[in-house]
Short mmCIF file of C-alpha atoms in Angstrom, two decimals:
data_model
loop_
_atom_site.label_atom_id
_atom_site.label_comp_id
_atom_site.label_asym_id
_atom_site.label_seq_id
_atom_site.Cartn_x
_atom_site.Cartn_y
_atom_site.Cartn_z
CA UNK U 7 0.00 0.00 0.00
CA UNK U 8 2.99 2.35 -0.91
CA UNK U 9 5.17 3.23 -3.52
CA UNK U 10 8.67 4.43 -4.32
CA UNK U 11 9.76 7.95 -5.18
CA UNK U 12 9.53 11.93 -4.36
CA UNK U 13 7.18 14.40 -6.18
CA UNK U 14 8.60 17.76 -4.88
CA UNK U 15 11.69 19.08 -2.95
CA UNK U 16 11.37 22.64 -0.68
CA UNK U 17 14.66 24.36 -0.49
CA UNK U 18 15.97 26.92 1.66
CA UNK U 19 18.88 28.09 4.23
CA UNK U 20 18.93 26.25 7.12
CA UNK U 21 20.36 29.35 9.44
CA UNK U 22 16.36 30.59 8.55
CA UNK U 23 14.94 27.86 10.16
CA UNK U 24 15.38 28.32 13.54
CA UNK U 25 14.30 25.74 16.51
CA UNK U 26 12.17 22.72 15.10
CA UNK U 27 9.69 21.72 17.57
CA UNK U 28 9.03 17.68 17.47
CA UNK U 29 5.93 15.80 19.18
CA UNK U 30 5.73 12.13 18.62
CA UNK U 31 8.27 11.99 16.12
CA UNK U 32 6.46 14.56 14.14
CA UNK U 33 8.07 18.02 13.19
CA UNK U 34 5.28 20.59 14.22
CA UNK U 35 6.35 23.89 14.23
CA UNK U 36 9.69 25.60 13.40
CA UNK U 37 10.47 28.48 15.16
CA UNK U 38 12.54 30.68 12.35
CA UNK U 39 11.36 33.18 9.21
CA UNK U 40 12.61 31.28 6.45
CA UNK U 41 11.67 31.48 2.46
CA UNK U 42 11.69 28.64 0.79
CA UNK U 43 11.87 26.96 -3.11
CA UNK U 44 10.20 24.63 -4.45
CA UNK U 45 11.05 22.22 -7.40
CA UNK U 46 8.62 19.50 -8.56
CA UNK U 47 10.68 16.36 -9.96
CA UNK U 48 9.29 14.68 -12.93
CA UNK U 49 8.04 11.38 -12.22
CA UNK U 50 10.67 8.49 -11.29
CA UNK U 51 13.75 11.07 -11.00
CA UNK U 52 13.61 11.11 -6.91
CA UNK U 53 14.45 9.48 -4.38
CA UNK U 54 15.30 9.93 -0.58
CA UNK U 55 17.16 7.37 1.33
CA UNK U 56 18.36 7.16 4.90
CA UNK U 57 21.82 5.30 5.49
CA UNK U 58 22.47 4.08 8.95
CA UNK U 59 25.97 3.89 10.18
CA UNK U 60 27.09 2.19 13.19
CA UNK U 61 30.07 1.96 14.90
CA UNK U 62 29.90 -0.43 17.25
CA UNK U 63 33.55 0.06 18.69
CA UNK U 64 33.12 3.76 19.40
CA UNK U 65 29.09 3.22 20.58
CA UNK U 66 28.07 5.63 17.70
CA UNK U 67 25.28 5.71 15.53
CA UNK U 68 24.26 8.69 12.50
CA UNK U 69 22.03 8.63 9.51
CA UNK U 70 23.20 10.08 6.38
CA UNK U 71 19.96 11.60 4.78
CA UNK U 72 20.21 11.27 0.80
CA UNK U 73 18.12 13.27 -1.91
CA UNK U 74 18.54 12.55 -5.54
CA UNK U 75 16.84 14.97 -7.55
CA UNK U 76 16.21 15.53 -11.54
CA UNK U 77 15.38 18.81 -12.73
CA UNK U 78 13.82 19.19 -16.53
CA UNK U 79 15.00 22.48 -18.55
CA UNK U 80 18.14 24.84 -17.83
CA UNK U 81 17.55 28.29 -17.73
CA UNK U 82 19.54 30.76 -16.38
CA UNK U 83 17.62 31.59 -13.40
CA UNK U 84 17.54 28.15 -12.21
CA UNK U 85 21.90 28.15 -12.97
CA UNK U 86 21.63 31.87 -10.30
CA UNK U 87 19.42 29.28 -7.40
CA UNK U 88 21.40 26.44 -7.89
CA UNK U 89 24.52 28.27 -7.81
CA UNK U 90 23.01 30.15 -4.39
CA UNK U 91 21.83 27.02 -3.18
CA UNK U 92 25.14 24.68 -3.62
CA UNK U 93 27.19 27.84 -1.62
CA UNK U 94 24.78 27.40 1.17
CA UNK U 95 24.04 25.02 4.32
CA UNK U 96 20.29 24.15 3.91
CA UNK U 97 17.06 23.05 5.40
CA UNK U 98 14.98 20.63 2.73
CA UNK U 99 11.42 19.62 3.02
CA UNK U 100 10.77 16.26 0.39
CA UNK U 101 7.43 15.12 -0.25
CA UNK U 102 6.96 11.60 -1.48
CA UNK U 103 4.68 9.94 -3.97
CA UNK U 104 2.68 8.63 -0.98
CA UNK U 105 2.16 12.51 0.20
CA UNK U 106 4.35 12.44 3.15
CA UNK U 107 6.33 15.03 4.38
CA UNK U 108 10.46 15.15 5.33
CA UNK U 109 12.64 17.31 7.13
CA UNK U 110 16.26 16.75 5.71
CA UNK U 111 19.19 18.40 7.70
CA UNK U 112 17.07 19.40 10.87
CA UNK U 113 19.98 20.02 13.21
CA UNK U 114 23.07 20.16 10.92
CA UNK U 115 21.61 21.18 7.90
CA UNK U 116 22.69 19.79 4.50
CA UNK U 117 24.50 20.80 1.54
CA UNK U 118 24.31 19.81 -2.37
CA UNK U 119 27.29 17.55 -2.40
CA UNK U 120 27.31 16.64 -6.21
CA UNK U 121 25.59 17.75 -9.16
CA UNK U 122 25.55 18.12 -13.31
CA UNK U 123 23.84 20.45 -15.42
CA UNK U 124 23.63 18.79 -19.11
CA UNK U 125 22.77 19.95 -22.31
CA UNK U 126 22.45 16.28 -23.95
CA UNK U 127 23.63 15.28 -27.07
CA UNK U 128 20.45 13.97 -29.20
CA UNK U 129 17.13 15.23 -29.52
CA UNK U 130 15.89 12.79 -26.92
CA UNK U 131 18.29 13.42 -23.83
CA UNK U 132 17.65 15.07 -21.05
CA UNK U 133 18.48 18.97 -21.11
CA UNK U 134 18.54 19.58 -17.09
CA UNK U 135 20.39 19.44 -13.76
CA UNK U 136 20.73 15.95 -11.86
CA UNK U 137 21.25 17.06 -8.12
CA UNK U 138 22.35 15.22 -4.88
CA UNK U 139 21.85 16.76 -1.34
CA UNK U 140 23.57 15.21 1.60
CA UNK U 141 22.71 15.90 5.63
CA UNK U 142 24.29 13.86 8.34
CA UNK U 143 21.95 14.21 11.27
CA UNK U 144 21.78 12.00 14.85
CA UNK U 145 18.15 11.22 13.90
CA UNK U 146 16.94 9.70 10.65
CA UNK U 147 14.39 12.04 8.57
CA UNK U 148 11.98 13.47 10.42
CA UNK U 149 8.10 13.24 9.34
CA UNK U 150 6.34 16.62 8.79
CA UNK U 151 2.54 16.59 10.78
CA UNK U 152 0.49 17.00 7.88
CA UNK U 153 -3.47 17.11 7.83
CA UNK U 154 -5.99 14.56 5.70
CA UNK U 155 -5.84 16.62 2.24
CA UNK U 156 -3.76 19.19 2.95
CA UNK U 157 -1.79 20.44 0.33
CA UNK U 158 2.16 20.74 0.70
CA UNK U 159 2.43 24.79 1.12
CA UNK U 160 -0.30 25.00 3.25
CA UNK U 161 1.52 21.93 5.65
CA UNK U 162 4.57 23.77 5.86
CA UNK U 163 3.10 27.08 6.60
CA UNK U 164 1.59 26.13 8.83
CA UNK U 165 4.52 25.30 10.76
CA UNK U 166 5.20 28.81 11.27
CA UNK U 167 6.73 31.89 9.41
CA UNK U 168 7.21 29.45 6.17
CA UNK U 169 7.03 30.73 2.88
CA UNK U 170 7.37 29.00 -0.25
CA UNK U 171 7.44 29.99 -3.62
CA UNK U 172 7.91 28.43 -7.12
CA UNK U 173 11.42 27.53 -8.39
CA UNK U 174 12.10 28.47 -11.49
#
C-alpha cells in the first residue's frame, strides 16, 4: 500500500529555520522566518534514502539523509538558485509519492554535495540538472505533521513563518 519515489523538494537556508519543535516523532512547528523553493521532480527522478551507520567500537550511531533529484529544462535563473543554493548550508522539506512530508538536515543542515547540469547530445536526452543533497543528522528524517488533504504549502506554513514559492 505504498510506492517508491519523491514528487517535490522545498529548499531553503537552514540558518532561517530556527528551533524545530518535534511531538511524537512529528516536526510541528519551526520556530525561524525562512523562504523557501520549491522544485517539482518529474516522475521516477527522486528518491530519498536514509543510510544508517554504526560503529559499534566507538558506541556511535548517524544517519546520512540522501536526496537525488532531476530537474527538466536549464535556464539561467535556475543556474543563479542552484549556484546560491550549492554555496549554502540548507534546510529541505521532500514530499513523497505517498504525500508524506520530510525534514532533511534538521539540526546540521545539509549541503548539495554533487551535481551536473547537461545539455544532452540527441534530440531525446535530457536537457537539465541531476542534483544530490547530503545531511548527516543523529536522527533519521523526520516526518512533517500533515493534515488529511492538505496540500504541501499550506503543511509547511503552517509550521510557522514558512514561505514557499515556485522555483524556477
Amino acid at each position: 500500500d505504498s510506492i517508491g519515489g519523491i514528487k517535490t523538494i522545498v529548499v531553503g537556508p537552514h540558518a532561517d529555520l530556527g528551533a524545530v519543535t518535534v511531538d511524537n516523532d512529528n516536526v510541528t512547528a519551526v520556530a525561524g522566518t525562512i523562504t523557501m523553493y520549491q522544485y517539482d521532480l518529474p516522475k521516477h527522478t527522486g528518491s530519498l534514502t536514509d543510510n544508517i551507520t554504526v560503529s559499534v567500537e566507538n558506541g556511535t550511531v548517524f544517519y546520512e539523509q540522501v536526496i537525488a533529484a532531476t530537474l527538466h529544462k536549464m535556464t539561467k535563473e535556475d543556474h543563479a538558485e542552484l549556484k546560491l543554493l550549492a554555496q549554502n548550508r540548507l534546510a529541505v522539506f521532500v514530499e513523497d509519492v505517498n504525500d508524506n512530508i520530510f525534514l532533511i538536515g534538521r539540526n546540521q543542515g545539509a549541503e548539495i554535495t554533487a551535481g551536473t547540469a547537461v545539455t544532452g547530445t540527441a534530440k531525446g536526452d535530457m536537457n537539465g540538472y541531476t542534483l544530490e543533497i547530503k545531511a548527516e543528522e543523529i536522527q533519521p528524517s523526520m516526518f512533517v505533521a500533515r493534515s488529511a488533504g492538505q496540500t504541501l504549502d499550506a503543511a509547511l506554513e503552517a509550521l510557522g513563518s514558512v514561505t514557499v514559492t515556485q522555483g524556477t
